[in-house]
Each structure stands twice: as structure tokens, then as C-alpha cells.
Amino acid sequence: MSIKVGIVGATGYTGAELVRILYRHPEVELVSLITQNYDGIPFSEVYPHLYQYNDMICEKLDLPALLDVADVIFVALPHGHAMPIALEAANRGKKLIDLGADFRLNDYSVYEEWYKVEHTARDLLGEAVYGLPELNREQIRRARLVANPGCYPTSALLALAPLLSKKLIDPGSIIIDSKSGVSGAGRGLSLDVHFCEVNENFKAYGVGVHRHTPEIEQELGKLAGETVTISFTPHLLPITRGILSTVYAKLNTSLCQNEVQEYYQEYYQAERFVRVLPTGLLPRTKWTAGTNHCDLGIVVDPRTGRVIVIAAIDNVVKGASGQAVQNMNIICGLPEDTALIGPGLFP
Amino acid sequence: MSIKVGIVGATGYTGAELVRILYRHPEVELVSLITQNYDGIPFSEVYPHLYQYNDMICEKLDLPALLDVADVIFVALPHGHAMPIALEAANRGKKLIDLGADFRLNDYSVYEEWYKVEHTARDLLGEAVYGLPELNREQIRRARLVANPGCYPTSALLALAPLLSKKLIDPGSIIIDSKSGVSGAGRGLSLDVHFCEVNENFKAYGVGVHRHTPEIEQELGKLAGETVTISFTPHLLPITRGILSTVYAKLNTSLCQNEVQEYYQEYYQAERFVRVLPTGLLPRTKWTAGTNHCDLGIVVDPRTGRVIVIAAIDNVVKGASGQAVQNMNIICGLPEDTALIGPGLFP
Amino acid sequence: MSIKVGIVGATGYTGAELVRILYRHPEVELVSLITQNYDGIPFSEVYPHLYQYNDMICEKLDLPALLDVADVIFVALPHGHAMPIALEAANRGKKLIDLGADFRLNDYSVYEEWYKVEHTARDLLGEAVYGLPELNREQIRRARLVANPGCYPTSALLALAPLLSKKLIDPGSIIIDSKSGVSGAGRGLSLDVHFCEVNENFKAYGVGVHRHTPEIEQELGKLAGETVTISFTPHLLPITRGILSTVYAKLNTSLCQNEVQEYYQEYYQAERFVRVLPTGLLPRTKWTAGTNHCDLGIVVDPRTGRVIVIAAIDNVVKGASGQAVQNMNIICGLPEDTALIGPGLFP
Amino acid sequence: MSIKVGIVGATGYTGAELVRILYRHPEVELVSLITQNYDGIPFSEVYPHLYQYNDMICEKLDLPALLDVADVIFVALPHGHAMPIALEAANRGKKLIDLGADFRLNDYSVYEEWYKVEHTARDLLGEAVYGLPELNREQIRRARLVANPGCYPTSALLALAPLLSKKLIDPGSIIIDSKSGVSGAGRGLSLDVHFCEVNENFKAYGVGVHRHTPEIEQELGKLAGETVTISFTPHLLPITRGILSTVYAKLNTSLCQNEVQEYYQEYYQAERFVRVLPTGLLPRTKWTAGTNHCDLGIVVDPRTGRVIVIAAIDNVVKGASGQAVQNMNIICGLPEDTALIGPGLFP
């Protein structure tokens, strides 16, 4: 069996990471690397770490031609660009995994409010599945259009799912303090990613207004069975890869460390990619570098009646391209961890 | 006028920073650099960036001799070591500024509970003043023994003082999510400060149990006029200098951004070292690097009814040695900003 | 087939990297992880990035027991420690790959001069093979005792081999200016690896006296057929992984860029792990991160009559553990790239 | 006395550094901050670390108006932009210090060959003085137009001046292997300064063709009294500030460490900004961070007959803005170290 895969937006960081991960995938044949700026240029010239690994020539988008040759299409572009591609892919019955935000929000008006663009593929929102396999595996299995979660939401949702689904916390008390590496901002140029502005520096940004907020609230709301409003604060770490989210919530009842710890271990016991660390061990971003893991550490604080959950992922892998391949494996009926298992790079 | 100054613990990072800052101080004469490990060695050999600036010879502690020559003593040692020195300094009527924790907690039993050592100078606790000049200036002015605040508490207290002192927030809702550079751990060796373990990495530590918690709660309690219990989570940033604290609290009443912003500007308008950034501009650690400033950014989030205050300091300066010099200036009757004003290094 | 492998010094960085690489090796069974400081502790507690990947218990060295169960032994210890192990392994006819320096220098007196310890296994020096497969593949194939090259020498030798073996340069003109990441110093503690001392900093060290000098000169001498004396200067980069060596030499005859470039491509055309980059593209350490590649860039400078060759490797992989596995594959008759091929992590 | 100073190109990194340094200058009044992109915006909005230190409004260039108000003009722009400004300043008899390359090369045809633009102010080349005070102090004193040296040349020339001026080395054997922090590339945007491309990475660039080559050769030639041809290789360090140059040369006669060391100490004994480190201590970039120092370390290697000199500077200070202020002090008859003395920031 060989799945023919095309990547639209192959020359961004998440596109390049798809190429890296799929190199090890025994069932995938890369048929097309689509780019806006590097048309006609070998991929390994854009990313020389892949020299002699992938010397395919990048191409401009020719949507009909792409849909002729590809079974599965990854769209690794900023929001707003996946809608027209998804519409055409739907017409042709092709599977599509969107790493951007276009199909993550079920309500188009919420999308339009937070993203300030019109949603031009509203009819597809009903069939799009939010691609967080640990929570939505069965729906993903039957999906044709998968909305790959945002990087921050992946960490926050996996941290909170056990607590909210069993109503152990007060949903109104949730605070998500997240810290991300710079690769989350992509390869585009701006003063925000200039080495001298980021290095030896740290800042919060988008406080109260970051676009991942409604995405997190929507999915938490499904878990809680009620509307959830959160405080979410992203920060920029002077590292390349990694997100660590520190999540605070008030416990509804007095639970001890052991009870909550065991509950997490049980909740995720069948999950290959979620590692619930033993009590006393807290996640570090680097322990997940280059892997599809989400590491969780749990602390119950009896002084305050709060539980603090710390989640670490590699934002480019579990927060983007790794999770996208995980979704592809599911919708194609392959073992879910194909090309995704293996220890990360440390130190 | 010339103040004769001795530094006990001169070869740690905060000791070296005292030397750097005092180099520019027109009223100070350094008379003694006390060290445990570098006895007989020129200070500039321990810190070659000071080559030709300070070539004094480091000495072992000889307390009577030190008290003979010094008017003011800075103790830049880990907790537990300042108590005997302070007792003797008290006998001799010398001024002492402790950069450690020995005199920060008013209640010796709280100290003993969190620091796991006996307090052997309980009689001095009554006269020790918590050295955060922006809050306690008048008491400091009359003090002989100053407990220099911890780095995290400095950022948290300056962030929260305006809100708590006017009872604008619910004290039970306070969450302080702090991130610190590695210099806060000092120059001692451990795997926690090994470059390969810290670089490109990020972690939380001491969740719910960090020793700065009771210090923050004590001082917040004074501001609030009631007992305050907080969640405080420190994290380790892969940078050398800087702390950024993201502080969350529920507003008691519906206040808009402008009201809270103006209130902060008014509260700190006479303070030279606290810069309340204009609405929309959020602090970054590097903007304070090498300076005695605390930069504050305020965001009122009407969606959640919370206020988020972000505070940035250089942990080695305003979080330690700069603030210690500020305290020295106050207790010696000098202009408070002597040797402390000037822009930082950027980029 | 299954090769039973033991690692002595498993809890250092190169030991942990052996574990990571061998996880993907289909023909290897790890039977013993030997350590000095973590006896009885699960390996994944020492290196939590391997949590759920390797939860073996670390053991103290019991040499007879180790030799009972292992077919191949990797020694990943500082110099001086492999000699007694190698002697006993020889008695038992077991294969041993030493990642340290004990068997790299053919002449024990040179070893004793530069390393300041007695060589206690001189009889083995005759059979030890210098394990740089690209130069010594046939000898390695027949070897029982392999001296895995140093990290700096690996980069320098691969950079210079084509030039020296064809006598294109003046051996007396060679200057090797190398820059290494901090992981090369290992996981041991010292001020030299303290984050605050390394970060945002850069230095040269061991100028003229670094122990890799005689190793480089010995192997260059074999290639040149004459005694070679070099200037070698190592520097410490504020990065975790990677070595980049900039190598200068005077060309004996006037050769143009194309001639030298083609000669390198021809020389290394059968080598899977040496990537001769096209003219105009110069290596970067990060393009090799996590891989067993050595990337080479060549510049002929007609103004000066010099050729400048730039070599980049991951010091922990091609400079240590990856090359050790490559050697193991060769001496065990396996495909040389088993567990070693695949793109690195970028960005 | 008060010198009225205008900065053209104030919003680049070297411009901002001029503002930082001149803040401490007792004799300077900043009268104009000229910018291309931030017209009408407060300087502290472009550089918030200067908030409350410099809130002047940036202006577009109006040359006649600038020359009306300023006594001394710093031009901190890329090459090619200073020529028209210098012509007009000459007409008006105003002093000008160019931090760019337009007046560094005495021969306009060399400039045009390496910089690929026409030199449109050839008549001024005769009066322009190369502003390296340690070598050209007397000429600078009488100059009206100063060409501030490049960052790499500053480090290389101070490293080699003692050797060449006394003909101790073979000029044909000089190799300069330099490593620079990213701030040297300025604040402009390109993939070369993207955090994720630089961080945890290291590369050489411009091998054999960097534009600082003829500048170094010109000034070395003056010292040697003959034509000098060098190999110069710049590299990019993942740090913000700092240059370290490792310089190799063959000694003409057999000299020991002590002889060369003493000669350096003697050569630079009157220089406040050049610190010849004692034998055995080698420079580190961070020891110069934020200062106008050039630290030198000398190693004589009897094995190879070479001397290796290591020079470290802060590329933004001694390599640019600090040296420019040093030149201003000289041409204005002020103490040369005004606003420039003081220890740097460490760690």
C-alpha cells in the first residue's frame, strides 16, 4: 500500500517537518511539494539539512493537478488559505488535513470575529473533525476533512481533559499560562523573530486576545458539557521548539495528589503519545523535542485547593506536523504511531 | 563623604553585581571582599570582566576585623548564614543589608517551617525592615537591618501593590506565574545549571512549595489588611538575567483598562525605578537588563473579569544587588538612585 | 540475529546517545547499562526523555558478569578507564569499542605525554584500529578493538583526507580552527559548563595544547606519508550539539574551485555519511544535528593560494556515539548505516 | 561646554547604542535623531528599553536643518549612504564620524571593487582618517571626517599591530578566523537573522570574499610597511553581542611566551581600552559585553613556530558606537574615555 501525499505550504517550518516525519513512513509516497516562493527550486536547497534526503523540486500550486496525483493533502499555510483548497478537495473526494485554523471553530461567526476574515467554506464546517486523536479518535477515523489543532490548544486540552470530563474542577477558574518557542511563529520575517530581539529575552503577547482562546474554549466546553471561559496568556521563549503550558484550576472537592495522579494515569493509559509523569517529576520541553509526545505533570496544592497541570509538547510535532501525520494514519487505517514513535534528541 | 562598605559573599553573582554597581557610586569605598573559596585571590581573577576595575584581594571572613573597617555590610550568602553576622553587627551598631532570606519573614516559625533551619537571631526580627523601597521607604530610612526582598517577590509585590492596597481584587484569586533566568540560582554547580540541561529547555519547578511563597503572602497580607493565600509557580528560563511574572486576579468590580492603567500610573508616579508602560506595551525582560527598573504592563480582560499584570525585572539588579544599593542609599541618606540610574543594554 | 550490547558509562551524554540510537537498531539487544553514580536507578529516571523507551535499571560495573552477557561492549568513559576493561575483554574474545582516548594513539609514549597517565594496556595497541570508517573501513572490518575517534579529529580528518592523500597541500601550513558545542564536555559539573558562564559567551581554550592534537597529527601523518605538525585551536560555542572546523592549508599547485570540488565529490562519492555540499553552500552545525553526517564545504581562495575546508558534524553522533554504532555495524557484518540514516531535526 | 550631536540612522542597533552611551556623556546634547522608517515616532517607542530615558521624536533626514543644529554628526547607516552627507558636512565645516564603510578605504577603486557601488565623494578620501585611536590617535585629533573602523577589523588590527609594527611575523602567514554575534548584521530582516535559523547553530560565511578583507589588509600594510595579504573568515555566533578573532601568524624568529607577552603589555600600556590579559588567561566575548574594551590573549606555540593572538570586543561598542564616541572625544578635545569607562555586565 502506498498513500500519495501532497503538501501545500511545504517550505514553511511545519511543511518541512512533515517532510522529515514522512521520510520514515513506510506507507507514504510524497508526490508534490507546493510552495509560493520557491517554485522550481529543489527542496533540499530550501532546507539543506535534507540534502540527499529530499531533492524534489518545489512547485507552485496547481490545484487540479495536485488533486489528480494526491490521495491525502496536508495544508500547512496561515489561516484563510485552506478554505478554497478544501472546497475543491471535497468535490474530488480527497482527504485533507488542515494544519491552519480554517476548520477548527465549529461556528463560522466565531471564526470571523477572531480571525477577521470571511469564512468561505461554511458548508464544510459540519463535516470537519477537530483532530485531537486522544479525544476524538472515532470521529477522526471516519473523517475526510481534519482540522489539526493549534499548538497551544493541544497542550491545554490534553492537560485539562481528564479534569473537565469528570467535573473535578470549576470551569470558571481555569487559567492557562503558556510559553512557546519561536518556531511557532513560522519562517516568515518580522522583528518579532529577529535573533537579537528574542535571544536572552522573554515576553507575554496577545494577552486576553490570542486566537487560540476560542478554540480552547470550544473544545473544553464539549468536555465540560457547558460553556467555558478561560484566561489564556501566551509567552515567547528564546528557544526554537517546545511549548510548556502551566494550567491552574480550582478543585471542586478535596482530592489528594494520589487520587488525581491515578486518575490521569488511568485516563491516558492506552495513549501512546501522552506520558503522565510520576508524581514529583515535572515536564520539560526538551524531553519532548522531536517527538509526538505530550508529557503531563500534575500537582495538587492543598494550601490553595488548586490543581496545577503542566503540559509539554514539541510545538512543531505534537503541536502541528506530528499530530497531522497521526491524523493521517487514523483516517487511512494505519497503525496510529507509524513514523511517530521513537525517543527524542537530548541533550 | 565616603561610606565604607564590606561585602560578605562577594564572589557569588549577586556579590559581583554589587561590585559592578558600586564601582559607579561616588560615595562608596569598598573596603572588604569576603569569600569562602577564593581567599587570597584577586577579585578580577574570579571575575575577569572586572580586570583593571577591581583587583582587590578576596579574604576569608574575620568578622571583628570586618566590623572594624566597614560602615555598611552587604551579606550576599544563601539563607542561614546572615544570622550570626547580623547579631554581631547589631552589637557593634553597624548597618547590614541581607540579600538572603534570614530576615524577610517576620515570624520565625514560618521561616523555620519553609527553610528547615532554626532561626538563631529571633530578637532581630523586630527591627528588621523588609527592603522594598517603593512600599516601605519610610521604615527603611530608619532601619539598621534591612532584609532585601527575594527576586520573585520583588516582581510580584510591585505588580500587585496598587490593586491590593485599594482592594480592587479578590485576594483569594491571585495566581503568580513567574519565569526566571538562570543567574537566580547562583554560581554554585548542579545539574540544574548545566548548560546542556537548561539551553533550549524550559521547566516549572518547586510548584506549590517554593520558599518565596510565604514571603509574598506576608507582604501582600500587609497591603490587603487580611490573610492572603496565593498560587505561585516559578519556571526556569534559558536566559541569564531576568524575571517576568504574569499575575492574574479577579477584579472586585467592573473596571476598564483606562481606569486601572491610570491608577497604576498615579500609584507609581513618583517612583524612579518603576516604569508603568503605556496600554498596549507589555514588558520584556531584556528591556530591564542591567538596570534597577521594574517594568509593569497591565491588561484588563473584560471577558473574564480578570486583570493580568506583567512585571519584568533584572533579577540580579532590582531583584537583588541593585535593590540592595537602593536600600543602602536610603539608610545612608543619599539620593536613592545614586549609581542606579541609566539605560540598560539592548540588544 | 541479535547482538547483545553492554554500555559502560551509559549515563553520560555519549552513553545516553548510544541508547537513543540503538533503540532504532533492529539487530541489537541492550543487555547492560553500567554506571558509576546511578546504580539501581531506572535509566529513564536519569534521562526522562527516554521515559517509556528505556526503563532498564542501571548497574555498577561487574566486569565478569558483563562479559558473560555481552557480545559487544561500548566504553563511554573518560580516558584512562577503558584500559582494564579492554584487557579483560581481550581475554574473553569480546568486541570492544572505546569512545575514549585510550587506544587512539599508536605510540603509548605519546599517550602518556599528552594524557599524563600510564598506559597499562600497551600490548593491545597493536591490534586496536582507529575507527574512522571512511578512512579505515577494511581494517575496522577485521578488528576486535576499535578506538572511536575524538570529535574534533573526526571533523578535521574528513576535511583534510582528500587533500593530503593526493599531496595537494603543504602539510606544514595546516591550521584547524574548531568550534564545539558544550555537550562535548560531558555531563560532569564545572564552572566551564555553568549556563551563565557559557550562554551569550564564546572563548578559545587549550590553545596549542589540546589532547586531540597528537591524534589529528598521527592520522594526518598516515595520509600524508610524512610527519605532520598542525596548529589546532578549539573554541566553546554556546550551543549544545555541533562542531564546525574551519581548516586552512596552502595549495601546492594552482587549483581552481571546480577541480578541488570535483575531487572531493569523487573521493567521498561512495560515502553515505559524508555530504560534500555544492560550491557556494557552506555547512552549518544544525544541518547535521541528530545525524551521523559530516557535511563539507570547500572554498579555494586564489588571492591567497589557500584552500579553506569547513566541516560540520554533530559531536555526539558522528563525533562519538553514531560513529561508534557505525563501527559496530562494520565489525558485526551489518549494513553500515543501520540505525544511522535519516534526516536531522531542523529548525 | 556642550557638543550638539545628531545621529543619522538612529534607529538601527549602532544608532541606539550611540544614544545609550551618550546618555552618560556630560558634554553632549543630542539634538537630532534621524531615521528612515520611524519618522514622527518617539525613540523610546522604537526602543522601549530607553523609555523615560530618551523620548525624543525621530525625524526624517533634512540635511540643511541637521547641519544647522549639530556640531558633530554620526552616520550609522549601511555603506553608500554617508557620501552625500559627508560632502555637505564638509561644505559646512561640520565634523562627521561615519560608522559605515564609505571612507575606510583610501583607494576609491578598491572600494568600488569590493562594495560594487561608485564612490561619489572621492575628494574627501584624502582628509578622511581611519578612526582606530590606538593606532592613529594623532591624525584623529586633527580630523574633521573620521571613518570609524569595521567591527572585525578593530579586533584583527589590535591583535596584530604589535607584531607587524616590529616585523616579528611573516605577513604572508596571517590567518584571521573571526566569530561575530548577530547584532553585527543590524536590525534589518532576513532569514539570516531569524531566531530559528541562528539559534543552536553556527556557520562560516563570506569565506575569502568578505568586505572587511581589504580594510584589514590596508591597515596591516601600513603597519608592516609592505603589502599584506590575509585569509579572513567570518563566522556567525548564536549570541547577540561580541566578536572573538583568533589570529595565526608565523614568528620570524624564535620568541618565547614571555617575550611576546611583555612586548604586548608594553605596546598597549598607555591604552585604557586595550586589556592585555596575563599569560594563561584567554579572552571571552562576555567579559567585554557593554564595554569599549578590546581584550587580548597571546599564546606562543613553540611546536609550530606560530603565535596565536585572540582578541575579543563588543562589536556594538568597541566595534562600532563606543569607538565612534571615543573618536568624537578625541576630535572634540575631551578626555578620550568620557562616557566609555566602566565595567561590563556579567554574567
mmCIF file of N, CA and C in Angstrom, chain B residues 156-174 176 216-230 249-250 252 263-264 267 307:
data_model
loop_
_atom_site.group_PDB
_atom_site.id
_atom_site.type_symbol
_atom_site.label_atom_id
_atom_site.label_comp_id
_atom_site.label_asym_id
_atom_site.label_seq_id
_atom_site.Cartn_x
_atom_site.Cartn_y
_atom_site.Cartn_z
ATOM 1 N N ALA B 156 6.502 40.322 42.026
ATOM 2 C CA ALA B 156 5.095 40.057 42.334
ATOM 3 C C ALA B 156 4.487 41.178 43.163
ATOM 4 N N LEU B 157 5.248 41.672 44.126
ATOM 5 C CA LEU B 157 4.706 42.693 45.022
ATOM 6 C C LEU B 157 4.491 44.010 44.288
ATOM 7 N N LEU B 158 5.440 44.396 43.448
ATOM 8 C CA LEU B 158 5.259 45.638 42.712
ATOM 9 C C LEU B 158 4.098 45.517 41.724
ATOM 10 N N ALA B 159 3.873 44.306 41.216
ATOM 11 C CA ALA B 159 2.745 44.105 40.305
ATOM 12 C C ALA B 159 1.408 44.232 41.022
ATOM 13 N N LEU B 160 1.331 43.760 42.249
ATOM 14 C CA LEU B 160 0.043 43.661 42.934
ATOM 15 C C LEU B 160 -0.254 44.794 43.909
ATOM 16 N N ALA B 161 0.762 45.521 44.333
ATOM 17 C CA ALA B 161 0.556 46.521 45.382
ATOM 18 C C ALA B 161 -0.591 47.491 45.084
ATOM 19 N N PRO B 162 -0.650 48.079 43.900
ATOM 20 C CA PRO B 162 -1.736 49.040 43.665
ATOM 21 C C PRO B 162 -3.120 48.397 43.780
ATOM 22 N N LEU B 163 -3.252 47.184 43.284
ATOM 23 C CA LEU B 163 -4.565 46.524 43.289
ATOM 24 C C LEU B 163 -4.997 46.162 44.703
ATOM 25 N N LEU B 164 -4.071 45.597 45.463
ATOM 26 C CA LEU B 164 -4.436 45.123 46.799
ATOM 27 C C LEU B 164 -4.627 46.273 47.776
ATOM 28 N N SER B 165 -3.781 47.283 47.630
ATOM 29 C CA SER B 165 -3.866 48.365 48.617
ATOM 30 C C SER B 165 -5.177 49.133 48.463
ATOM 31 N N LYS B 166 -5.799 49.036 47.311
ATOM 32 C CA LYS B 166 -7.100 49.706 47.126
ATOM 33 C C LYS B 166 -8.233 48.695 47.062
ATOM 34 N N LYS B 167 -7.921 47.445 47.397
ATOM 35 C CA LYS B 167 -8.932 46.378 47.446
ATOM 36 C C LYS B 167 -9.711 46.241 46.138
ATOM 37 N N LEU B 168 -8.994 46.312 45.023
ATOM 38 C CA LEU B 168 -9.649 46.183 43.723
ATOM 39 C C LEU B 168 -9.812 44.739 43.287
ATOM 40 N N ILE B 169 -9.103 43.828 43.954
ATOM 41 C CA ILE B 169 -9.147 42.425 43.522
ATOM 42 C C ILE B 169 -9.481 41.499 44.690
ATOM 43 N N ASP B 170 -9.898 40.312 44.323
ATOM 44 C CA ASP B 170 -10.162 39.257 45.300
ATOM 45 C C ASP B 170 -8.835 38.586 45.667
ATOM 46 N N PRO B 171 -8.365 38.741 46.895
ATOM 47 C CA PRO B 171 -7.039 38.191 47.255
ATOM 48 C C PRO B 171 -6.964 36.678 47.068
ATOM 49 N N GLY B 172 -8.092 36.007 47.179
ATOM 50 C CA GLY B 172 -8.061 34.557 47.032
ATOM 51 C C GLY B 172 -7.898 34.090 45.603
ATOM 52 N N SER B 173 -7.979 35.018 44.665
ATOM 53 C CA SER B 173 -7.919 34.634 43.242
ATOM 54 C C SER B 173 -6.534 34.827 42.644
ATOM 55 N N ILE B 174 -5.574 35.248 43.463
ATOM 56 C CA ILE B 174 -4.263 35.626 42.905
ATOM 57 C C ILE B 174 -3.434 34.408 42.483
ATOM 58 N N ILE B 176 0.312 33.733 40.569
ATOM 59 C CA ILE B 176 1.565 34.358 40.124
ATOM 60 C C ILE B 176 2.374 33.313 39.381
ATOM 61 N N ILE B 216 5.943 36.343 49.813
ATOM 62 C CA ILE B 216 4.959 37.100 49.019
ATOM 63 C C ILE B 216 3.656 37.236 49.798
ATOM 64 N N GLU B 217 3.208 36.154 50.387
ATOM 65 C CA GLU B 217 1.934 36.198 51.120
ATOM 66 C C GLU B 217 1.989 37.159 52.313
ATOM 67 N N GLN B 218 3.118 37.173 52.990
ATOM 68 C CA GLN B 218 3.261 38.077 54.140
ATOM 69 C C GLN B 218 3.112 39.542 53.718
ATOM 70 N N GLU B 219 3.813 39.902 52.663
ATOM 71 C CA GLU B 219 3.789 41.313 52.256
ATOM 72 C C GLU B 219 2.470 41.679 51.581
ATOM 73 N N LEU B 220 1.907 40.738 50.818
ATOM 74 C CA LEU B 220 0.583 41.010 50.246
ATOM 75 C C LEU B 220 -0.446 41.166 51.360
ATOM 76 N N GLY B 221 -0.282 40.344 52.389
ATOM 77 C CA GLY B 221 -1.219 40.433 53.511
ATOM 78 C C GLY B 221 -1.202 41.811 54.163
ATOM 79 N N LYS B 222 -0.004 42.382 54.282
ATOM 80 C CA LYS B 222 0.078 43.730 54.852
ATOM 81 C C LYS B 222 -0.645 44.748 53.969
ATOM 82 N N LEU B 223 -0.484 44.595 52.680
ATOM 83 C CA LEU B 223 -1.141 45.520 51.759
ATOM 84 C C LEU B 223 -2.649 45.361 51.788
ATOM 85 N N ALA B 224 -3.087 44.100 51.898
ATOM 86 C CA ALA B 224 -4.521 43.823 51.830
ATOM 87 C C ALA B 224 -5.206 44.031 53.174
ATOM 88 N N GLY B 225 -4.435 43.985 54.239
ATOM 89 C CA GLY B 225 -5.037 44.059 55.556
ATOM 90 C C GLY B 225 -5.780 42.796 55.939
ATOM 91 N N GLU B 226 -5.417 41.718 55.307
ATOM 92 C CA GLU B 226 -6.033 40.418 55.626
ATOM 93 C C GLU B 226 -5.089 39.318 55.133
ATOM 94 N N THR B 227 -5.329 38.104 55.577
ATOM 95 C CA THR B 227 -4.503 36.988 55.147
ATOM 96 C C THR B 227 -4.693 36.738 53.651
ATOM 97 N N VAL B 228 -3.571 36.550 52.960
ATOM 98 C CA VAL B 228 -3.626 36.288 51.520
ATOM 99 C C VAL B 228 -2.948 34.957 51.239
ATOM 100 N N THR B 229 -3.608 34.110 50.483
ATOM 101 C CA THR B 229 -3.030 32.835 50.064
ATOM 102 C C THR B 229 -2.969 32.814 48.543
ATOM 103 N N ILE B 230 -1.796 32.540 48.032
ATOM 104 C CA ILE B 230 -1.591 32.632 46.580
ATOM 105 C C ILE B 230 -1.126 31.297 46.005
ATOM 106 N N ALA B 249 -5.600 38.072 38.642
ATOM 107 C CA ALA B 249 -6.509 38.240 39.783
ATOM 108 C C ALA B 249 -7.879 38.640 39.265
ATOM 109 N N LYS B 250 -8.901 38.287 40.045
ATOM 110 C CA LYS B 250 -10.286 38.660 39.721
ATOM 111 C C LYS B 250 -10.539 40.078 40.220
ATOM 112 N N ASN B 252 -12.694 43.001 41.691
ATOM 113 C CA ASN B 252 -13.883 43.028 42.536
ATOM 114 C C ASN B 252 -15.045 43.749 41.874
ATOM 115 N N TYR B 263 -4.671 54.342 37.350
ATOM 116 C CA TYR B 263 -4.426 54.151 38.769
ATOM 117 C C TYR B 263 -2.982 53.701 39.020
ATOM 118 N N TYR B 264 -2.493 52.795 38.173
ATOM 119 C CA TYR B 264 -1.093 52.373 38.301
ATOM 120 C C TYR B 264 -0.149 53.542 38.067
ATOM 121 N N TYR B 267 -0.202 55.660 41.086
ATOM 122 C CA TYR B 267 0.391 54.995 42.249
ATOM 123 C C TYR B 267 1.917 55.066 42.207
ATOM 124 N N VAL B 307 -7.800 40.908 35.854
ATOM 125 C CA VAL B 307 -6.736 41.803 35.451
ATOM 126 C C VAL B 307 -5.465 40.957 35.396
#
